[in-house]
Structure formats: structure tokens, C-alpha cells
Coordinates of C-alpha atoms and ligand atoms in Angstrom, one line a residue:
Chain F
X1 CA 0.3 0.1 0.1
X2 CA 1.3 3.3 -0.8
X3 CA 1.1 5.7 2.3
X4 CA -1.1 8.6 1.4
X5 CA -1.6 11.9 3.3
X6 CA -4.1 11.8 5.7
X7 CA -7.3 13.7 5.0
X8 CA -9.1 14.6 8.1
X9 CA -7.3 17.8 8.8
X10 CA -10.4 19.2 10.2
X11 CA -9.9 21.4 13.3
X12 CA -11.0 24.5 15.0
X13 CA -9.2 24.0 18.0
X14 CA -11.5 27.4 19.6
X15 CA -14.3 25.7 18.7
X16 CA -16.7 24.5 21.6
X17 CA -16.6 20.9 22.5
X18 CA -20.2 20.6 22.0
X19 CA -21.6 18.6 18.7
X20 CA -22.6 21.4 16.4
X21 CA -24.7 18.6 14.2
X22 CA -27.9 20.9 14.3
X23 CA -25.5 24.0 13.1
X24 CA -25.1 23.0 9.5
X25 CA -23.1 20.0 8.6
X26 CA -20.0 22.1 7.5
X27 CA -19.8 23.3 11.2
X28 CA -20.6 19.6 12.3
X29 CA -17.8 18.1 10.9
X30 CA -15.4 20.8 11.9
X31 CA -16.3 20.7 15.5
X32 CA -17.1 16.8 15.8
X33 CA -13.4 15.7 15.5
X34 CA -10.0 17.3 16.9
X35 CA -7.2 17.5 14.4
X36 CA -5.2 15.0 14.1
X37 CA -1.7 14.7 14.3
X38 CA -1.3 10.7 13.0
X39 CA -0.9 9.5 9.7
X40 CA -2.3 5.9 10.1
X41 CA -1.4 5.3 6.3
X42 CA 2.3 4.9 7.0
X43 CA 1.3 2.1 9.7
X44 CA -0.8 0.6 7.4
X45 CA 2.2 0.5 5.0
X46 CA 4.0 -1.8 7.5
X47 CA 1.5 -4.3 7.2
X48 CA 1.3 -7.1 4.9
X49 CA -1.7 -7.1 2.6
X50 CA -2.8 -8.9 -0.4
X51 CA -4.9 -6.1 -1.8
X52 CA -7.9 -7.4 -4.1
X53 CA -7.8 -4.1 -6.8
X54 CA -10.8 -5.8 -8.5
X55 CA -13.1 -6.4 -5.4
X56 CA -14.1 -4.1 -2.9
X57 CA -15.5 -6.6 0.2
X58 CA -17.3 -3.3 1.8
X59 CA -19.3 -1.1 0.1
X60 CA -21.2 2.1 1.0
X61 CA -24.8 2.9 0.2
X62 CA -24.7 5.9 -2.2
X63 CA -24.6 9.5 -0.2
X64 CA -24.3 8.1 3.1
X65 CA -25.4 10.6 5.8
X66 CA -22.9 12.8 7.3
X67 CA -23.7 11.9 10.8
X68 CA -23.7 7.9 10.2
X69 CA -19.9 8.6 8.1
X70 CA -18.5 10.4 11.2
X71 CA -19.2 7.4 13.5
X72 CA -17.2 5.5 11.0
X73 CA -14.3 8.1 11.4
X74 CA -14.0 7.6 14.8
X75 CA -14.1 3.4 15.2
X76 CA -12.6 2.3 12.2
X77 CA -8.9 1.6 13.6
X78 CA -7.6 1.8 10.3
X79 CA -8.7 5.0 9.9
X80 CA -10.2 4.1 6.1
X81 CA -13.3 6.6 6.5
X82 CA -12.1 9.8 5.9
X83 CA -13.6 13.4 5.6
X84 CA -11.6 16.7 4.2
X85 CA -12.0 19.9 5.5
X86 CA -14.6 20.4 2.7
X87 CA -17.0 17.5 4.0
X88 CA -16.0 15.2 1.4
X89 CA -16.2 11.6 2.5
X90 CA -13.7 9.0 1.3
X91 CA -13.3 5.5 2.0
X92 CA -11.0 2.7 0.8
X93 CA -11.1 -1.1 1.5
X94 CA -7.5 -1.4 0.8
X95 CA -5.8 -1.1 3.8
X96 CA -8.9 -2.9 5.9
X97 CA -7.9 -5.0 8.9
X98 CA -11.3 -7.1 8.7
X99 CA -12.1 -6.5 12.1
X100 CA -16.1 -6.0 11.2
X101 CA -16.3 -3.0 13.4
X102 CA -18.1 -0.7 10.5
X103 CA -20.1 -3.7 10.1
X104 CA -21.6 -3.6 13.6
X105 CA -21.5 0.1 13.8
X106 CA -23.4 0.7 10.8
X107 CA -24.2 -2.5 9.4
X108 CA -28.1 -1.4 8.9
X109 CA -27.6 2.4 8.0
X110 CA -24.8 3.2 5.4
X111 CA -22.8 0.0 5.3
X112 CA -24.7 -1.8 2.2
X113 CA -22.2 -4.9 1.7
X114 CA -19.5 -6.6 4.4
X115 CA -18.4 -9.6 3.2
X116 CA -14.8 -11.6 3.8
X117 CA -12.5 -10.3 1.3
X118 CA -12.1 -13.1 -1.9
X119 CA -9.7 -16.2 -1.3
X120 CA -6.1 -15.4 0.2
X121 CA -7.0 -11.6 -0.3
X122 CA -7.0 -9.1 2.5
X123 CA -4.8 -8.9 5.6
X124 CA -1.9 -10.8 6.8
X125 CA -1.2 -10.4 10.0
X126 CA 2.3 -11.3 10.7
X127 CA 2.6 -11.1 14.6
X128 CA -1.2 -10.4 15.4
Chain I
X1 CA -23.1 -40.4 3.5
X2 CA -21.3 -36.9 4.5
X3 CA -17.9 -35.8 3.2
X4 CA -16.6 -35.6 6.5
X5 CA -17.7 -36.3 10.1
X6 CA -17.1 -32.6 11.5
X7 CA -16.5 -29.9 9.6
X8 CA -14.8 -26.9 12.0
X9 CA -15.2 -23.2 10.6
X10 CA -12.2 -21.3 11.8
X11 CA -9.0 -22.2 13.3
X12 CA -8.3 -19.5 15.8
X13 CA -8.2 -20.8 19.4
X14 CA -11.6 -22.9 19.8
X15 CA -11.6 -24.1 16.3
X16 CA -8.2 -25.6 16.1
X17 CA -8.6 -27.1 19.7
X18 CA -11.9 -28.5 18.4
X19 CA -10.8 -30.0 15.3
X20 CA -8.0 -31.9 17.9
X21 CA -10.2 -33.2 20.0
X22 CA -12.4 -34.6 17.2
X23 CA -9.4 -36.0 15.0
X24 CA -7.7 -37.5 18.3
X25 CA -11.3 -39.6 18.4
X26 CA -10.5 -40.7 15.3
X27 CA -13.3 -38.5 13.5
X28 CA -12.8 -37.5 9.6
X29 CA -12.0 -33.8 10.4
X30 CA -12.3 -31.0 8.0
X31 CA -11.1 -27.4 9.0
X32 CA -11.9 -24.4 6.9
X33 CA -9.8 -21.4 7.4
X34 CA -10.1 -18.1 5.7
X35 CA -6.6 -17.1 6.7
X36 CA -3.8 -18.3 4.1
X37 CA -2.0 -19.2 7.2
X38 CA -3.5 -20.2 10.1
X39 CA -3.5 -17.0 12.7
X40 CA -3.1 -14.7 9.6
X41 CA -6.5 -12.8 10.4
X42 CA -6.2 -13.0 14.2
X43 CA -5.2 -10.6 16.5
X44 CA -5.6 -10.5 20.5
X45 CA -4.1 -8.1 23.0
X46 CA -2.1 -10.9 24.0
X47 CA -2.1 -12.4 26.9
X48 CA -3.0 -16.0 27.5
X49 CA -4.0 -17.9 30.6
X50 CA -2.4 -21.1 30.7
X51 CA -4.9 -23.7 32.5
X52 CA -6.9 -24.4 29.8
X53 CA -4.4 -25.1 27.3
X54 CA -3.1 -27.3 29.9
X55 CA -5.9 -29.6 30.1
X56 CA -5.5 -30.2 26.2
X57 CA -2.2 -29.9 25.6
X58 CA 0.0 -30.9 28.8
X59 CA 3.5 -30.4 26.9
X60 CA 2.7 -26.8 25.8
X61 CA 5.3 -25.3 28.2
X62 CA 8.1 -26.8 26.0
X63 CA 6.1 -26.7 22.5
X64 CA 4.0 -23.7 22.4
X65 CA 5.3 -20.2 21.4
X66 CA 5.1 -18.1 24.2
X67 CA 6.4 -15.1 24.3
X68 CA 7.0 -14.2 28.3
X69 CA 5.5 -15.1 31.2
X70 CA 3.6 -12.6 32.8
X71 CA 4.9 -11.9 36.7
X72 CA 4.1 -8.0 36.8
X73 CA 0.5 -6.7 36.8
X74 CA 0.1 -3.2 36.6
X75 CA -2.9 -1.1 36.8
X76 CA -2.8 2.8 36.1
X77 CA -5.4 5.3 35.7
X78 CA -4.4 8.0 33.8
X79 CA -4.8 11.9 33.4
X80 CA -3.2 13.8 30.4
X81 CA -0.5 14.3 32.4
X82 CA -0.5 11.9 35.9
X83 CA -0.3 8.4 36.2
X84 CA -1.4 6.4 39.7
X85 CA -0.2 2.8 39.4
X86 CA -0.9 -0.5 41.4
X87 CA 1.9 -2.6 40.6
X88 CA 1.1 -6.4 41.9
X89 CA 3.6 -9.4 41.6
X90 CA 2.9 -12.5 43.6
X91 CA 4.2 -16.4 43.8
X92 CA 0.6 -17.4 42.8
X93 CA 0.6 -15.7 39.7
X94 CA 3.5 -17.9 38.9
X95 CA 2.5 -21.4 39.9
X96 CA 2.2 -23.6 36.4
X97 CA -1.3 -23.7 35.0
X98 CA -2.2 -20.3 37.2
X99 CA 0.0 -18.4 35.0
X100 CA 0.1 -16.4 32.0
X101 CA 2.2 -15.8 28.8
X102 CA 1.8 -13.3 26.4
X103 CA 1.3 -14.5 22.8
X104 CA 1.4 -13.4 19.4
X105 CA -1.2 -15.0 17.2
X106 CA 0.4 -15.4 14.2
X107 CA 3.0 -17.8 15.5
X108 CA 0.2 -19.1 18.1
X109 CA -2.1 -20.4 15.7
X110 CA -0.2 -21.7 13.5
X111 CA 1.4 -24.1 16.4
X112 CA -2.5 -24.7 17.6
X113 CA -3.2 -25.5 14.5
X114 CA -0.5 -27.9 13.8
X115 CA -1.6 -29.9 16.9
X116 CA -4.8 -30.4 14.5
X117 CA -3.0 -31.5 12.0
X118 CA -0.9 -34.0 13.4
X119 CA -3.7 -35.7 15.2
X120 CA -5.3 -36.3 11.6
X121 CA -7.5 -33.2 10.9
X122 CA -7.2 -32.0 7.4
X123 CA -7.2 -28.3 6.1
X124 CA -8.4 -26.1 3.5
X125 CA -6.6 -22.6 4.2
X126 CA -7.3 -19.6 1.7
X127 CA -10.8 -19.6 1.6
X128 CA -14.0 -18.4 3.8
X129 CA -17.0 -20.3 4.1
X130 CA -20.0 -18.6 2.9
X131 CA -23.0 -20.1 3.9
X132 CA -24.1 -23.5 5.3
X133 CA -26.2 -26.1 3.7
X134 CA -29.3 -27.0 5.5
X135 CA -31.9 -29.9 4.5
X136 CA -35.7 -29.4 4.3
X137 CA -35.5 -29.7 8.1
X138 CA -33.6 -26.5 8.5
X139 CA -30.8 -28.9 9.7
X140 CA -27.3 -28.0 9.2
X141 CA -25.8 -30.5 7.0
X142 CA -22.3 -28.8 5.6
X143 CA -21.1 -25.7 4.5
X144 CA -20.5 -23.7 1.1
X145 CA -17.2 -22.2 0.3
X146 CA -16.6 -20.6 -2.8
X147 CA -18.2 -23.0 -5.5
X148 CA -17.5 -26.1 -3.6
X149 CA -20.5 -27.4 -1.0
X150 CA -19.3 -30.2 1.3
X151 CA -21.6 -32.1 3.6
X152 CA -20.7 -33.0 7.1
X153 CA -22.7 -34.7 10.6
X154 CA -21.5 -32.0 12.4
X155 CA -20.6 -28.5 11.8
X156 CA -18.5 -26.7 14.4
X157 CA -18.5 -22.9 13.8
X158 CA -15.5 -21.3 15.4
X159 CA -15.4 -18.2 13.1
X160 CA -14.9 -15.6 15.8
X161 CA -16.5 -12.5 16.9
X162 CA -17.3 -11.0 13.5
X163 CA -19.2 -14.6 12.7
X164 CA -21.2 -14.0 9.4
X165 CA -22.5 -17.4 9.9
X166 CA -24.2 -17.6 13.6
X167 CA -27.1 -15.8 12.0
X168 CA -27.7 -18.7 9.3
X169 CA -26.8 -21.4 12.3
X170 CA -28.8 -20.1 15.2
X171 CA -30.7 -17.0 14.3
X172 CA -28.1 -14.8 16.0
X173 CA -28.7 -11.2 14.7
X174 CA -25.3 -8.8 14.7
X175 CA -24.9 -7.5 17.9
X176 CA -25.4 -4.1 19.3
X177 CA -22.3 -1.5 18.6
X178 CA -23.3 -0.8 22.8
X179 CA -22.1 -4.7 23.1
X180 CA -19.3 -4.7 21.1
X181 CA -15.9 -3.1 21.6
X182 CA -13.1 -2.5 19.0
X183 CA -9.8 -2.8 19.8
X184 CA -6.5 -1.7 18.1
X185 CA -3.1 -2.5 18.4
X186 CA 0.5 -2.0 17.5
X187 CA 3.4 -4.3 17.9
X188 CA 6.4 -2.2 18.2
X189 CA 9.9 -3.9 18.5
X190 CA 12.5 -3.2 20.7
X191 CA 15.6 -5.3 22.1
X192 CA 14.6 -8.4 23.9
X193 CA 17.0 -6.7 27.1
X194 CA 15.6 -3.5 26.7
X195 CA 12.5 -4.6 27.3
X196 CA 13.3 -6.6 30.3
X197 CA 15.0 -3.6 31.7
X198 CA 12.0 -1.1 31.2
X199 CA 9.7 -3.7 32.7
X200 CA 11.8 -4.5 35.7
X201 CA 11.6 -8.0 34.9
X202 CA 13.9 -11.0 34.8
X203 CA 14.6 -13.1 31.8
X204 CA 11.6 -14.7 29.9
X205 CA 9.5 -12.9 32.4
X206 CA 7.3 -9.6 31.4
X207 CA 4.4 -7.3 32.2
X208 CA 0.8 -6.7 31.2
X209 CA -0.1 -3.3 32.1
X210 CA -3.5 -1.6 31.5
X211 CA -4.3 2.1 31.4
X212 CA -7.8 3.3 32.4
X213 CA -8.8 7.2 31.7
X214 CA -7.2 9.5 29.5
X215 CA -6.0 6.4 27.1
X216 CA -9.7 6.9 25.8
X217 CA -10.1 10.4 26.9
X218 CA -12.5 9.7 29.3
X219 CA -14.5 7.3 26.4
X220 CA -15.7 3.5 28.1
X221 CA -12.6 1.4 27.8
X222 CA -8.9 1.3 28.3
X223 CA -5.4 0.7 27.2
X224 CA -3.4 -2.3 27.6
X225 CA 0.5 -3.1 27.3
X226 CA 1.8 -6.8 26.8
X227 CA 5.6 -7.1 26.9
X228 CA 6.5 -10.3 24.2
X229 CA 10.2 -11.4 24.1
X230 CA 11.5 -8.8 21.4
X231 CA 8.3 -6.5 21.1
X232 CA 5.9 -4.7 23.2
X233 CA 2.0 -4.9 22.3
X234 CA 0.0 -1.6 23.1
X235 CA -3.2 -0.8 22.5
X236 CA -6.9 0.0 23.2
X237 CA -10.1 -1.4 23.5
X238 CA -13.3 0.9 23.3
X239 CA -16.9 0.2 23.4
X240 CA -18.1 1.2 19.6
X241 CA -21.1 2.9 20.7
X242 CA -19.5 5.7 23.1
X243 CA -16.9 6.2 20.3
X244 CA -19.7 7.6 18.2
X245 CA -19.3 11.0 20.5
X246 CA -15.5 11.2 20.7
X247 CA -13.6 14.3 19.6
X248 CA -10.5 12.1 18.7
X249 CA -10.9 8.7 16.5
X250 CA -9.8 5.6 18.0
X251 CA -6.3 5.9 15.9
X252 CA -5.7 9.3 17.5
X253 CA -6.0 7.9 20.9
X254 CA -3.7 5.5 20.4
X255 CA -0.9 7.9 18.8
X256 CA -2.0 9.8 22.1
X257 CA -1.6 7.1 24.5
X258 CA 2.0 6.1 22.9
X259 CA 2.9 10.0 23.7
X260 CA 1.6 10.1 27.3
X261 CA 4.3 10.3 29.7
X262 CA 3.6 6.8 31.0
X263 CA 4.0 5.3 28.1
X264 CA 6.4 7.3 26.2
X265 CA 9.8 5.9 27.9
X266 CA 8.5 2.5 27.6
X267 CA 8.4 2.4 23.6
X268 CA 11.2 4.9 23.2
X269 CA 13.4 4.1 20.3
X270 CA 11.0 1.0 19.2
X271 CA 9.7 0.4 15.8
X272 CA 6.5 -0.4 15.5
X273 CA 6.1 -3.2 12.9
X274 CA 2.3 -3.6 12.4
X275 CA -1.1 -1.8 13.3
X276 CA -3.9 -4.2 13.7
X277 CA -7.7 -4.2 14.4
X278 CA -10.2 -6.5 15.9
X279 CA -13.7 -6.7 17.9
X280 CA -13.9 -7.5 21.5
X281 CA -17.8 -8.8 22.5
X282 CA -18.4 -7.3 26.2
X283 CA -21.9 -8.0 26.4
X284 CA -21.4 -11.1 28.2
X285 CA -23.9 -13.6 29.1
X286 CA -26.9 -11.8 28.0
X287 CA -25.6 -11.2 24.5
X288 CA -24.9 -15.1 23.8
X289 CA -26.3 -16.8 21.4
X290 CA -27.7 -20.4 21.6
X291 CA -24.8 -22.8 21.3
X292 CA -26.4 -25.2 19.1
X293 CA -28.8 -26.1 16.6
X294 CA -29.4 -29.5 14.9
X295 CA -26.3 -30.3 13.2
X296 CA -24.1 -27.1 14.5
X297 CA -22.6 -26.0 17.3
X298 CA -20.8 -22.5 18.3
X299 CA -17.7 -22.2 20.4
X300 CA -15.4 -19.1 21.1
X301 CA -16.5 -15.8 20.2
X302 CA -18.9 -16.9 17.4
X303 CA -21.0 -17.3 20.4
X304 CA -19.3 -14.1 22.2
X305 CA -17.7 -16.2 24.7
X306 CA -15.5 -13.5 25.9
X307 CA -15.1 -11.1 29.2
X308 CA -13.6 -7.5 29.4
X309 CA -13.4 -6.2 32.7
X310 CA -11.3 -3.2 32.1
X311 CA -8.5 -4.7 34.0
X312 CA -8.7 -7.8 32.2
X313 CA -9.6 -9.4 28.8
X314 CA -10.0 -13.0 28.6
X315 CA -11.3 -14.7 25.9
X316 CA -8.7 -17.2 24.5
X317 CA -9.1 -19.2 27.7
X318 CA -12.7 -19.4 27.3
X319 CA -12.0 -20.2 23.2
X320 CA -9.9 -23.0 24.0
X321 CA -11.8 -24.6 26.6
X322 CA -15.1 -24.2 24.8
X323 CA -13.3 -26.2 21.6
X324 CA -12.1 -28.7 23.8
X325 CA -15.6 -29.4 25.4
X326 CA -17.3 -29.1 21.6
X327 CA -15.0 -31.5 19.8
X328 CA -15.5 -34.0 22.9
X329 CA -19.3 -33.6 22.6
X330 CA -19.3 -33.7 19.0
X331 CA -17.4 -36.6 18.7
X332 CA -19.5 -38.0 21.4
X333 CA -23.1 -37.6 19.6
X334 CA -21.3 -38.8 16.2
X335 CA -20.5 -41.9 18.1
X336 CA -24.5 -42.0 19.4
X337 CA -25.4 -41.2 16.0
X338 CA -27.3 -38.6 17.0
X339 CA -25.8 -34.7 16.0
X340 CA -29.4 -32.9 16.4
X341 CA -29.7 -30.3 19.1
X342 CA -30.9 -32.8 21.6
X343 CA -27.5 -35.0 20.7
X344 CA -25.4 -32.0 21.2
X345 CA -26.8 -31.1 24.9
X346 CA -24.0 -32.5 26.3
X347 CA -22.0 -29.5 25.3
X348 CA -23.7 -26.9 26.8
X349 CA -23.8 -28.8 30.2
X350 CA -20.1 -29.3 30.0
X351 CA -19.8 -25.6 29.8
X352 CA -22.3 -25.2 32.3
X353 CA -20.0 -27.2 34.6
X354 CA -16.7 -25.4 33.7
X355 CA -15.1 -21.9 34.4
X356 CA -16.4 -20.8 30.9
X357 CA -20.3 -20.6 31.7
X358 CA -20.0 -20.2 35.5
X359 CA -17.8 -17.1 34.6
X360 CA -19.9 -15.1 32.1
X361 CA -22.5 -15.8 34.6
X362 CA -20.5 -14.3 37.5
X363 CA -19.6 -11.5 35.6
X364 CA -23.1 -11.1 33.6
X365 CA -23.7 -8.0 35.7
X366 CA -20.1 -6.1 34.8
X367 CA -21.1 -4.6 31.3
X368 CA -24.0 -2.9 32.6
X369 CA -21.8 -1.6 35.6
X370 CA -19.1 -0.5 33.3
X371 CA -21.6 1.4 30.7
X372 CA -22.7 3.0 33.9
X373 CA -20.1 4.0 35.7
X374 CA -18.6 6.5 33.6
X375 CA -16.8 8.1 36.3
X376 CA -14.3 5.1 36.1
X377 CA -13.0 6.7 33.0
X378 CA -12.7 10.2 33.8
X379 CA -13.6 11.5 37.5
X380 CA -11.7 9.0 39.4
X381 CA -8.4 9.0 37.3
X382 CA -8.8 12.4 38.1
X383 CA -9.4 12.3 41.5
X384 CA -6.3 10.0 42.1
X385 CA -4.3 12.5 40.4
X386 CA -5.5 15.5 42.5
X387 CA -5.0 13.4 45.8
X388 CA -1.4 12.2 44.8
X389 CA -0.7 15.8 43.8
X390 CA -1.5 16.8 47.5
X391 CA 0.4 14.1 49.0
X392 CA 3.5 14.4 47.0
X393 CA 3.6 17.5 45.3
X394 CA 6.1 20.0 47.7
X395 CA 6.1 23.9 46.3
X396 CA 7.4 25.7 49.6
X397 CA 3.3 26.8 50.7
X398 CA 2.2 25.8 54.3
X399 CA 0.7 22.3 53.8
X400 CA -2.9 22.3 54.7
X401 CA -4.7 19.4 56.7
X402 CA -5.1 16.5 54.9
X403 CA -8.7 16.3 55.6
X404 CA -9.2 19.8 54.3
X405 CA -7.3 19.6 51.4
X406 CA -8.9 16.2 50.2
X407 CA -12.5 17.8 50.8
X408 CA -12.8 19.4 47.8
X409 CA -11.0 16.8 45.4
X410 CA -14.1 14.4 46.9
X411 CA -16.5 16.9 46.7
X412 CA -16.2 16.7 43.0
X413 CA -17.7 13.3 42.5
X414 CA -19.2 13.0 46.0
X415 CA -19.3 10.4 48.7
X416 CA -22.6 9.2 48.1
X417 CA -21.5 8.7 44.2
X418 CA -18.3 7.3 45.1
X419 CA -20.0 4.7 47.7
X420 CA -22.5 3.7 45.2
X421 CA -19.6 3.1 42.3
X422 CA -17.7 0.9 44.9
X423 CA -21.1 -1.0 45.8
X424 CA -22.1 -1.4 42.2
X425 CA -18.4 -2.8 41.2
X426 CA -18.6 -5.3 44.0
X427 CA -21.6 -6.6 43.0
X428 CA -20.6 -6.8 39.4
X429 CA -17.8 -8.8 40.5
Ligands
FAD1 C1 -7.6 -6.2 21.4 C2 -7.8 -7.5 22.0 C3 -7.5 -7.8 22.7 C4 -7.6 -9.2 23.6 N1 -6.9 -9.6 24.7 C5 -7.2 -10.9 25.4 C6 -6.2 -11.2 26.1 O1 -5.2 -10.1 26.5 N2 -6.3 -12.4 26.7 C7 -7.5 -13.6 26.1 O2 -7.6 -14.5 26.7 N3 -8.1 -12.7 25.1 C8 -8.1 -11.5 24.6 N4 -8.7 -10.7 23.7 C9 -10.1 -12.0 23.1 C10 -9.2 -12.9 22.3 O3 -8.8 -12.6 21.1 C11 -10.5 -13.7 21.7 O4 -11.4 -14.3 22.8 C12 -10.1 -15.3 20.6 O5 -9.1 -15.2 20.0 C13 -11.5 -15.8 20.6 O6 -10.9 -17.2 19.8 P1 -11.8 -17.7 18.7 O7 -11.1 -19.0 18.0 O8 -13.0 -17.7 19.4 O9 -11.9 -16.8 17.5 P2 -10.6 -16.2 16.5 O10 -9.4 -16.6 17.1 O11 -11.0 -15.3 16.1 O12 -10.8 -17.4 15.1 C14 -11.7 -17.2 14.3 C15 -11.0 -17.4 13.3 O13 -12.1 -18.4 12.6 C16 -11.7 -17.9 11.1 N5 -12.8 -17.3 10.3 C17 -13.9 -16.4 10.3 N6 -14.7 -16.7 9.3 C18 -14.2 -17.8 8.7 C19 -15.5 -18.1 7.5 N7 -16.4 -17.9 7.1 N8 -14.5 -18.9 7.2 C20 -13.4 -19.6 7.1 N9 -12.8 -19.3 8.5 C21 -13.4 -18.3 9.1 C22 -10.6 -16.7 11.3 O14 -10.0 -16.0 10.0 C23 -10.1 -17.0 12.7 O15 -8.8 -17.8 12.2 C24 -8.5 -9.7 22.9 C25 -8.9 -9.3 21.8 C26 -9.2 -8.0 21.2 C27 -9.7 -7.8 19.7
SF4_2 S1 -13.6 -4.0 8.8 FE1 -12.7 -2.9 10.8 S2 -10.5 -1.9 9.6 FE2 -12.0 -2.5 7.6 S3 -13.0 -1.0 7.2 FE3 -14.5 -1.8 8.8 S4 -13.7 -0.8 10.7 FE4 -12.1 -0.1 9.1

């Protein structure tokens, strides 16, 4: 996996700690998540994967709600769900750790499909 | 006639042991594991209580890839800049089969599966079971994997916490995010001697260390550290639903923990070699699905057999014991020629008689306690830090009587609340 720059750089350190969801989406994203100092992609680059370029084993519904998507931003240990400063969402299954957390968090809302990767594909832990 | 006597889905702790027991009883056994190597998909914090391994493999001490014996138990309550620690060690912790070892699953699971294979179990690796075969009566009669359909008189689901099959097998719906935690971990390499020195450990020994409070920035969960031989496993476990309102994503919490003044010196100069994630069931007995149906049984975390007490996560020893009982009960049912739910009833009974279901019953109130006692993660670590600062910080100002200094600290939480929480905690344990 190539290390990409982290796109969740949303921050407004002076904003209140309350969620601003009702204040409109833009504000919500800006206040909902602190600025990040970690680039998880660099860690994922240390892992061993057999990436299946042809098949996405996890798929989202079209136009997922901002509120649900933000849950995934917070819980995915691989930081694969991202929202940039403009509020644009992205998801990349390639670094998936196959933990299933997104399935449990949003399986009946915005996760449309969660399957095990195709034979021999996906994460290969060398330590575990 | 079915293709196999038994099919075991998954070769983690429960599956490999179940397959070992079946094959040892001369049953024609197939294990299907989606990892190309056994263990390739698995992660745990990494501390195995050995008692249940000893029951199946008495020779484990010399054979199993154990990392370090855990000789130090540490529990720290941390705020952003303080750390109050209980450090416990005892002779009793070191008595064989009451002891525990750190393990790394890639290697450990490979060894476990080698035991099943030497007993005669066949393996298919690199393919996930996608569905179950059922007859008209709804009885499970085999599995579907890729284009293959393979039949068996009994199917054991040992496919772990993220089982995609338990719904089809026993009607288990995906658990709620409030009953599951996400675990994140990094393996950080360091020279063996450095680890021993930093953790004040003898050669071959090491420490288990849990962090409550700022590790999850006040959210329900905690940090953990286990010493391996030449690496440190450092991570976090946090309740999924509670993270929904967190200001920081879980991976940032881990990065913050690594930078905490109590943790940073431990891992200084270390090299991250792996970043992993896995879930932990924490709903206890109340979230457990039925353990059997006609032609099928569940063992280990596919049946949510795990406890997370904050100061201790246990699942591997339950999975090993459940795998053992499942394998034995399945072999007995095959001998009788009855693998219906009724024919498998001895499995449930064996677990009821063992520590597995007795522990899960004992701790069944604990998930609620953790959930409803959020003070554990914010107020109490802060209170401890305030008390310790009062005791230990000397700045030249006249010292006030202890009672007077403590009063405002205790008042923040309130004596009644504290008593309530202590009582709740004792009741739940
Ligand atoms: C962060 C963290 C810390 C933990 N710390 C500890 C600890 O210190 N001590 C402890 O005792 N426990 C700990 N646990 C819990 C422990 O890891 C589990 O309880 C234990 O691994 C469960 O064993 P199992 O055999 O049920 O499942 P697993 O070990 O997960 O095995 C399931 C197997 O099934 C395979 N599989 C899944 N689906 C399929 C399919 N469809 N087809 C084929 N194969 C499939 C998987 O690849 C896997 O090999 C921790 C867990 C986590 C996440
Ligand atoms: S399965 Fe786990 S690692 Fe993969 S996308 Fe979902 S939450 Fe992230």
C-alpha cells in the first residue's frame, strides 16, 4: 500500500466541544473531530496485505449520511473512512483490517455490503 | 453419507482445539480457515491464561510459542499528565497452570493448528465459508465455500467475533454497537534486554499493564500493554457506541497514548512493525446466542464467549476450553449417531459445569456496571491524580491538613456517588 497523506485535517481548536450537528453540516464536521497528528496510512504501509484491486469487500450506500459516516471515521482502527475539510467523504477498503467494526457500527444504516475478502486476499498478520 | 464426520469453520483458539479433539477421537475432520496461514487474520491483546491450554496439551510449556511469562500486573489510572499505578506481583501468579503468557497470534495459532493436523485433521486454507447447507427440516448438513459444497454430520462454527454465519446457524442477529468494543493494537519492536530492563523483569518474564482514563480520553474502555519477547503489544479497547461521540478517532487515541508520559519511555526507540484491529464482545452472557442447533454448534467468540473487565480481557482461555468441550461433545454425538440439538446437549452441560459459563454468569452484571459508571474513565483518574498531587507535590507553601485538602477533591464526585460506584462494582464482580 502506498502511504497517502491523511485527509482528515479538520480542526477548529477554539470551537466548543459540543457537537454542532444541528448547526449545519460544515460546522458539524469542523467541531466533531479534533485535529489529528497521526498518519495511519504510514502504519498500514507496514502491514502485509494481498490487496484485491478488483473486488471491494465492503461497500457503502450512495450518499451516506454525514452523521453515520462520522461514526465510522471515529471507530475504524485503520482510518479508512475520511472526511476532508470541505466535508468530502472517502473510503478505501484496501487497508482494511477485517475487524468488522464498521459492520457493527453502521451495518443497518450506511454499510451496504460487508463480506470477507475473496480467497487469499486481504490482511495477513505476521504478528497478531 | 456425508463427506466428513465434522467440519470446523475457523482455526483460531476454539477451532483448532475442537478439530484436535475430533481428530484424536478418530473422526474424519475438515477445518476450513479463511486465512492463508492459520493466524493470519487474528489479533488479540496477547495474554493467555494457560490453565485451559494445559487441559488439552499438557506438553504446551516446551512446545507452544509463548512470548513471556507475565510476572507483573499493572493497573494505571491516567489523566493527561498524571499516572497512578497499582503494581502487583506474586508467587501465586507464577504457579504452573495458574500463570499466564503473552502470545502473538500469527505464530501461536500456527502452532495450535499444527496440533490438530498432527492428530489427523485436514485443512483447507485461504477460503472463507460463505454459507451453510441445510436440509428441508432446517438442519445444518454442511457448508458452502466458493463453488464447493461440502457435507458433514456436524458443523462447528469457530469463526470468531465477526461471525457472518451465526445468524444462519442459530438466528443470531448482529450484536449492538453498545455490546461490542473495537480493539486497536501496534506491535512495537525493541531489543529483548531493553524490554526486560524497562519493565523490571527477569529474563523470560514480563508485564501486563492496563491504562484507564485518558487512554480513551474518558470514553468507556482502556489501554493495554503486554511485553512479548522482543516486542511490545500496545493498544486500546473501546466500546463502539461510546466512541460515536468521541472527539478523537480511535487511532488518534492510540497515538496519544503512545505519547503519554507514562507510556512514551516504555516504547522509546521502538519500531512499529504492525498495526492491527479486531473486535471484543463485551455484552457477556446476556448477548450469547444459543450454542447449538440441529447439526451445528458454536464455540468461542462466534458465541461471544469473552469477558472484558477493564483490568482484564479474557477470551482465549474460554475459546480453548469451549473448543475442547465442543470437539468432545461432537465426537460423542457422532458415536451415538445423533447430532441434533438434543444429541448435542452435553456440550451446553459441559460448559455449564466448567469455568466458561460459570464465569460468564458471574460477570453478567459487569457490562452494565461499566456502561453506567463512566466516572471510572474520567472523574476517578482525575481524583486520584489530585489526591496524589496533594500528597506528593511540595512547593514550599504551608501544608494544609490532609482532611481539608482532600475535601474539595472528593466533593467533585461526591461521597455518595463514590459509595454507590464501589458497591456497584463489588456487586458486578
Ligand atoms: C484487542 C484485543 C485484546 C484481547 N486481549 C485478550 C487477552 O489478553 N487475553 C485473552 O484471553 N483474550 C483476549 N482477547 C480475546 C481473544 O482474542 C478472543 O477471545 C479469542 O481469539 C477468540 O477465539 P476464537 O477461536 O473464538 O476466535 P478467533 O481466534 O478469532 O478465530 C476465528 C477464526 O475463524 C476464521 N474465520 C472467520 N470467519 C471464517 C469463515 N467464514 N470461513 C473460514 N474461516 C473463518 C478466522 O480467520 C479465525 O482464524 C482480546 C481481543 C482483542 C481484540
Ligand atoms: S472492517 Fe474494520 S478496518 Fe475494515 S473498514 Fe471496517 S472498521 Fe475499518
